[in-house]
Coordinates of C-alpha atoms and ligand atoms in Angstrom, one line a residue:
M1 CA 0.2 0.0 0.1
S2 CA 2.0 3.0 -1.0
Q3 CA -0.4 5.9 -2.6
D4 CA 2.7 7.1 -3.6
P5 CA 2.2 8.5 -7.4
L6 CA 5.4 7.8 -8.6
D7 CA 4.8 4.2 -7.6
L8 CA 1.5 4.3 -9.5
Y9 CA 3.2 5.1 -12.5
R10 CA 5.8 3.0 -12.3
R11 CA 3.7 0.0 -12.0
M12 CA 1.5 1.0 -14.7
L13 CA 4.5 1.5 -16.9
L14 CA 5.9 -1.9 -16.1
I15 CA 2.4 -3.7 -17.2
R16 CA 2.4 -1.5 -20.4
E17 CA 6.2 -2.7 -21.3
C18 CA 5.5 -6.0 -20.4
E19 CA 2.3 -6.4 -22.4
A20 CA 4.0 -4.5 -25.7
Q21 CA 6.9 -6.5 -25.7
L22 CA 5.1 -10.1 -25.1
N23 CA 2.9 -9.0 -28.2
D24 CA 6.3 -8.5 -29.9
L25 CA 7.6 -12.0 -29.0
F26 CA 4.4 -13.2 -29.9
A27 CA 4.3 -11.8 -33.6
K28 CA 7.9 -13.4 -33.7
N29 CA 6.4 -16.5 -33.0
L30 CA 8.6 -16.8 -29.6
F31 CA 5.8 -17.3 -27.2
P32 CA 4.0 -20.4 -26.8
G33 CA 0.0 -20.7 -26.8
Y34 CA -2.6 -17.4 -26.9
I35 CA -2.0 -14.0 -25.3
H36 CA -4.7 -12.1 -23.8
S37 CA -3.4 -8.7 -23.6
Y38 CA -4.1 -6.4 -20.5
L39 CA -3.2 -3.1 -22.7
G40 CA -5.3 -0.4 -21.8
Q41 CA -6.4 -2.0 -18.7
E42 CA -3.3 -1.0 -16.7
A43 CA -5.0 1.3 -14.0
C44 CA -7.8 -1.1 -13.1
A45 CA -4.8 -3.7 -11.4
V46 CA -2.5 -0.9 -10.0
G47 CA -5.3 1.2 -8.5
V48 CA -6.5 -2.0 -6.7
C49 CA -3.6 -3.5 -5.9
D50 CA -2.3 -0.4 -4.2
A51 CA -4.8 -0.5 -1.7
L52 CA -3.9 -4.1 -0.7
E53 CA -1.1 -5.4 1.5
D54 CA 1.1 -8.4 0.8
T55 CA -1.1 -10.6 3.0
D56 CA -4.4 -9.9 1.2
Y57 CA -5.5 -12.0 -1.6
V58 CA -6.1 -11.5 -5.2
V59 CA -7.6 -14.2 -7.8
S60 CA -7.4 -13.6 -11.5
N61 CA -8.7 -14.4 -14.5
H62 CA -7.5 -14.8 -18.3
R63 CA -6.1 -11.5 -18.5
G64 CA -3.7 -11.7 -15.4
R65 CA -0.6 -10.2 -16.1
G66 CA -1.4 -6.7 -14.8
H67 CA -2.9 -8.4 -11.7
Y68 CA 0.2 -10.3 -11.2
L69 CA 2.7 -7.5 -11.4
A70 CA 0.6 -5.1 -9.5
K71 CA 0.4 -7.5 -6.5
G72 CA 4.2 -7.5 -6.8
M73 CA 4.9 -10.9 -8.5
D74 CA 8.7 -10.9 -9.3
L75 CA 9.1 -9.7 -13.0
K76 CA 11.8 -12.2 -14.0
A77 CA 9.7 -15.2 -12.6
M78 CA 6.5 -14.1 -14.1
M79 CA 8.1 -13.8 -17.6
A80 CA 9.5 -16.9 -17.3
E81 CA 6.4 -18.3 -16.5
M82 CA 4.8 -16.7 -19.6
L83 CA 7.2 -18.6 -21.6
G84 CA 6.5 -21.9 -19.9
K85 CA 10.1 -21.9 -18.6
S86 CA 11.5 -23.8 -15.6
T87 CA 12.4 -20.6 -13.8
G88 CA 8.8 -19.4 -13.9
V89 CA 6.8 -18.7 -10.7
C90 CA 5.3 -22.2 -11.3
G91 CA 8.0 -23.7 -12.9
G92 CA 6.7 -23.5 -16.3
R93 CA 3.4 -25.5 -15.2
G94 CA 1.0 -22.5 -15.1
G95 CA 1.8 -20.6 -18.7
E96 CA 0.1 -17.7 -19.8
M97 CA -3.4 -18.2 -18.0
H98 CA -2.5 -19.5 -14.7
A99 CA 0.3 -18.1 -12.7
A100 CA 0.3 -18.2 -9.1
D101 CA 2.4 -17.2 -6.0
P102 CA 0.7 -17.8 -2.8
A103 CA 3.5 -15.9 -1.1
I104 CA 2.2 -12.8 -1.9
G105 CA -1.3 -13.6 -2.0
V106 CA -1.9 -14.4 -6.1
L107 CA -4.0 -17.3 -5.4
G108 CA -3.7 -17.6 -9.3
G109 CA -5.0 -16.8 -13.1
N110 CA -8.1 -18.9 -14.2
G111 CA -9.2 -19.9 -17.8
I112 CA -12.6 -20.7 -16.6
V113 CA -14.6 -17.6 -17.2
G114 CA -16.4 -16.7 -13.7
G115 CA -14.5 -19.7 -11.9
G116 CA -12.2 -17.2 -9.8
M117 CA -15.1 -15.6 -8.0
P118 CA -15.7 -18.5 -5.7
I119 CA -12.1 -19.0 -4.8
A120 CA -12.0 -15.2 -3.7
A121 CA -14.8 -15.9 -1.8
G122 CA -13.1 -18.9 -0.2
A123 CA -9.8 -16.9 0.5
A124 CA -12.1 -14.2 2.2
L125 CA -13.6 -16.8 4.4
S126 CA -10.7 -18.1 5.6
A127 CA -9.5 -14.5 6.3
Q128 CA -12.6 -13.9 8.1
M129 CA -12.1 -17.1 10.2
D130 CA -8.3 -16.3 10.8
G131 CA -9.4 -12.7 12.5
K132 CA -6.1 -11.2 11.2
G133 CA -8.0 -8.7 9.1
A134 CA -6.8 -9.6 5.4
V135 CA -9.0 -9.0 2.3
A136 CA -9.6 -10.9 -0.7
V137 CA -10.1 -9.5 -4.3
A138 CA -11.6 -11.4 -7.5
F139 CA -10.9 -9.8 -10.6
F140 CA -13.2 -10.7 -13.5
G141 CA -14.8 -9.3 -16.7
E142 CA -18.0 -8.2 -17.4
G143 CA -18.6 -11.3 -19.4
A144 CA -18.1 -13.4 -16.1
S145 CA -20.7 -11.3 -14.7
N146 CA -23.4 -13.1 -16.7
N147 CA -21.9 -16.5 -15.0
G148 CA -24.2 -18.2 -12.1
S149 CA -21.0 -17.9 -10.2
F150 CA -21.4 -14.2 -9.8
G151 CA -24.6 -14.4 -8.1
E152 CA -23.8 -17.4 -6.2
T153 CA -20.7 -15.7 -4.7
M154 CA -22.2 -12.2 -4.3
N155 CA -25.3 -13.8 -2.3
V156 CA -23.0 -16.0 0.1
A157 CA -20.4 -12.7 0.5
A158 CA -23.1 -10.2 1.5
A159 CA -25.0 -13.2 4.0
W160 CA -21.8 -13.9 5.6
K161 CA -20.1 -10.5 5.3
L162 CA -16.9 -11.6 3.8
P163 CA -14.2 -9.4 3.5
L164 CA -14.3 -9.7 -0.5
I165 CA -13.9 -6.9 -3.0
L166 CA -15.4 -7.8 -6.2
V167 CA -13.8 -5.9 -9.2
C168 CA -15.3 -6.3 -12.6
E169 CA -13.1 -4.8 -15.2
N170 CA -15.9 -3.9 -17.7
N171 CA -14.0 -3.5 -21.0
L172 CA -17.0 -3.7 -23.0
Y173 CA -16.5 -6.8 -24.8
A174 CA -16.6 -10.8 -23.8
E175 CA -14.4 -12.3 -26.8
M176 CA -16.5 -10.9 -29.8
T177 CA -19.9 -10.1 -27.7
P178 CA -20.7 -6.3 -26.9
Y179 CA -21.9 -5.9 -23.3
E180 CA -25.1 -4.4 -24.3
A181 CA -25.9 -7.3 -26.0
T182 CA -26.0 -9.6 -23.1
V183 CA -27.6 -7.4 -20.3
G184 CA -30.8 -5.4 -19.7
Q185 CA -29.0 -2.5 -17.9
P186 CA -26.3 -0.5 -18.2
D187 CA -23.9 -1.0 -15.0
V188 CA -23.0 -4.4 -13.6
A189 CA -22.6 -2.4 -10.5
L190 CA -26.4 -1.7 -10.1
R191 CA -26.8 -5.3 -9.3
A192 CA -25.4 -5.0 -6.2
A193 CA -28.1 -3.5 -4.2
G194 CA -29.9 -6.6 -5.2
Y195 CA -27.7 -9.1 -2.9
G196 CA -27.2 -6.1 -0.2
M197 CA -24.0 -4.6 -0.9
P198 CA -22.7 -1.3 -2.2
G199 CA -22.0 -1.2 -5.9
E200 CA -19.9 1.5 -7.3
V201 CA -19.1 2.7 -10.8
V202 CA -15.6 3.9 -11.4
D203 CA -13.5 5.3 -14.3
G204 CA -11.4 2.3 -14.5
N205 CA -9.0 4.5 -16.9
D206 CA -8.4 6.7 -13.9
V207 CA -5.9 5.2 -11.5
V208 CA -6.3 7.7 -8.3
A209 CA -10.1 7.1 -8.8
V210 CA -9.6 3.5 -9.0
R211 CA -7.3 3.5 -5.9
D212 CA -9.7 5.9 -4.0
A213 CA -12.9 3.4 -4.5
A214 CA -10.5 0.2 -3.6
G215 CA -9.5 2.0 -0.3
R216 CA -13.0 2.6 0.6
A217 CA -14.0 -1.1 -0.2
V218 CA -10.7 -2.7 1.6
A219 CA -11.6 -0.2 4.7
R220 CA -15.2 -1.6 4.6
A221 CA -13.9 -5.1 4.5
R222 CA -11.2 -4.9 7.1
A223 CA -13.8 -3.2 9.4
G224 CA -16.0 -6.5 9.3
E225 CA -18.8 -4.5 7.0
G226 CA -18.6 -7.1 4.2
P227 CA -18.2 -7.2 0.5
T228 CA -18.3 -4.6 -2.1
L229 CA -18.5 -4.6 -6.0
L230 CA -16.6 -2.4 -8.0
E231 CA -17.3 -2.0 -11.5
L232 CA -14.1 -0.3 -13.4
K233 CA -15.2 0.8 -16.6
T234 CA -12.3 0.8 -19.1
Y235 CA -11.3 -0.9 -22.4
R236 CA -9.1 -3.6 -24.2
W237 CA -6.6 -2.0 -26.6
G238 CA -6.3 -5.5 -28.7
G239 CA -8.4 -8.1 -29.2
H240 CA -9.7 -11.0 -27.0
F241 CA -6.3 -12.5 -28.1
E242 CA -3.5 -11.4 -30.0
G243 CA -4.3 -12.2 -33.7
D244 CA -8.2 -11.5 -33.2
P245 CA -9.4 -9.4 -36.1
R246 CA -11.6 -7.4 -34.1
K247 CA -14.7 -7.2 -36.4
Y248 CA -17.0 -6.7 -34.1
R249 CA -15.8 -3.0 -33.0
T250 CA -14.5 -0.3 -35.3
R251 CA -11.3 1.4 -35.3
E252 CA -12.9 4.8 -34.4
E253 CA -14.0 3.2 -31.4
E254 CA -10.5 1.8 -30.5
A255 CA -9.2 5.3 -31.4
E256 CA -11.6 7.1 -29.2
W257 CA -10.3 4.8 -26.0
K258 CA -6.6 4.9 -27.0
A259 CA -7.3 8.7 -26.7
R260 CA -8.0 8.1 -22.7
C261 CA -4.9 6.0 -22.1
P262 CA -4.6 5.5 -18.3
V263 CA -1.0 5.9 -18.5
A264 CA -0.8 9.0 -20.3
Q265 CA -3.6 10.5 -18.9
F266 CA -1.8 10.0 -15.3
R267 CA 1.5 11.1 -16.7
K268 CA -0.1 14.5 -17.7
V269 CA -1.5 14.6 -13.9
L270 CA 2.0 14.1 -12.5
L271 CA 3.4 16.9 -14.7
A272 CA 0.9 19.3 -14.4
E273 CA -0.5 18.7 -11.0
R274 CA 2.0 17.0 -8.8
G275 CA 5.0 18.9 -10.1
I276 CA 6.9 16.0 -11.1
A277 CA 9.9 16.9 -13.4
G278 CA 9.4 15.5 -17.1
D279 CA 13.4 14.1 -17.0
R280 CA 12.5 12.2 -13.8
L281 CA 9.8 10.7 -15.4
V282 CA 11.7 10.0 -18.9
A283 CA 14.7 8.3 -16.5
L284 CA 11.7 6.0 -14.7
E285 CA 10.6 5.0 -18.4
T286 CA 14.1 4.3 -19.7
E287 CA 14.7 2.0 -16.2
V288 CA 11.5 0.0 -16.5
A289 CA 11.8 -0.5 -20.1
G290 CA 15.4 -2.0 -19.0
E291 CA 13.8 -4.1 -16.5
V292 CA 11.4 -5.4 -18.8
A293 CA 14.4 -6.4 -21.2
D294 CA 16.3 -7.9 -18.7
A295 CA 13.5 -10.1 -17.8
I296 CA 12.7 -11.1 -21.3
T297 CA 16.4 -12.3 -21.8
F298 CA 16.1 -14.2 -18.7
A299 CA 13.0 -16.2 -19.5
L300 CA 14.2 -16.8 -23.3
D301 CA 17.5 -17.9 -21.9
S302 CA 15.9 -20.2 -19.2
P303 CA 15.4 -24.1 -20.2
L304 CA 12.0 -25.5 -20.5
P305 CA 11.1 -28.0 -17.8
V306 CA 12.3 -31.4 -18.0
P307 CA 9.5 -34.1 -18.7
E308 CA 10.8 -36.2 -15.6
T309 CA 9.3 -33.3 -13.5
A310 CA 6.0 -33.5 -15.0
L311 CA 4.3 -35.0 -12.0
S312 CA 6.2 -33.4 -9.4
K313 CA 3.6 -30.6 -8.4
V314 CA 0.5 -32.7 -8.6
F315 CA -1.5 -33.8 -5.4
A316 CA -1.9 -37.4 -6.8
A317 CA -0.3 -39.3 -9.4
Ligands
TPP1 C1 -16.9 -20.9 -18.5 C2 -16.4 -20.6 -19.6 N1 -17.2 -20.1 -20.6 C3 -16.8 -19.5 -21.7 C4 -15.3 -19.7 -21.9 C5 -14.7 -19.0 -23.1 N2 -14.0 -17.5 -22.8 C6 -12.7 -17.4 -22.3 S1 -12.7 -15.5 -22.5 C7 -14.5 -15.2 -22.5 C8 -14.7 -14.0 -22.5 C9 -14.8 -13.5 -21.1 O1 -15.0 -11.9 -21.1 P1 -15.1 -11.2 -19.6 O2 -15.1 -11.8 -18.7 O3 -15.6 -10.0 -20.0 O4 -13.4 -10.8 -19.7 P2 -12.5 -10.1 -20.9 O5 -12.0 -11.3 -21.6 O6 -13.2 -9.1 -21.6 O7 -11.3 -9.7 -20.1 C10 -15.0 -16.4 -23.0 C11 -16.5 -16.6 -23.4 C12 -14.6 -20.1 -20.7 N3 -13.0 -19.7 -20.9 N4 -15.0 -20.4 -19.6

């Protein structure tokens, strides 16, 4: 928990640079499998995780790198995991959608849409029973909010006053389906009232607004007052996955959202309102780009897991 504006900027840059470089690796055929890019959503992960402690829990979805990095996952170990290498945070077994690091409360990504919410509720229940004031966050998309697990999690979390923050990143599309084609009202957050918890719509491209809303939800959860639903309105710049031709939306719409870039917007705030010098930001940007380049070299140079270890991390074989 920092609320340090330069730290918020740094972590958004880190995510931005990782996503850009991984897309580049994918284009060069050096990336195994799919990439679900987090470009454009950086303020969501960073704003929420800034309100958390190391002892709090985060459950992610299939678009998870931003969440991992914002919660403090080691950059090299994360990058190596993305490339399926033995030096990855899960020894290369998790790959793009399933990295986890319980030591920092990252309980994992999830390829099952909506699958993370009940897991986060379980973590919140364990935190409640433990009585040390930890909270759990579930990150999910608006598509997942139409899954039954959303209603089930909301209901039990409200009934048991679980220290849970449900963070819906509404990036307007679930795969190729626009949000408005699947729901009867404009905001996911409106559903919170039906379950008996507060729901808040937040500008998901404004890292300070996200941080403030998350801070309120975390304070409420730590005080034993129960769960909160936050709906962060944002946009994924890329397709559902890299290579998606994006026929379901216009290039004009994409340009409008890119003009509201969360990283560039906050850079302007730092310069104009927080009195941070431009050369300090340039130095930070260069430093972050260097760190990401080093992490990619580390990941590319790392060995793949050897087949003999394939069963070494399973519960039963
Ligand atoms: C239970 C389940 N249904 C369908 C899918 C296929 N699928 C993968 S991602 C996705 C869209 C998810 O949209 P959203 O939750 O809004 O997240 P976003 O991709 O927009 O970040 C779907 C339908 C799946 N993985 N799991």
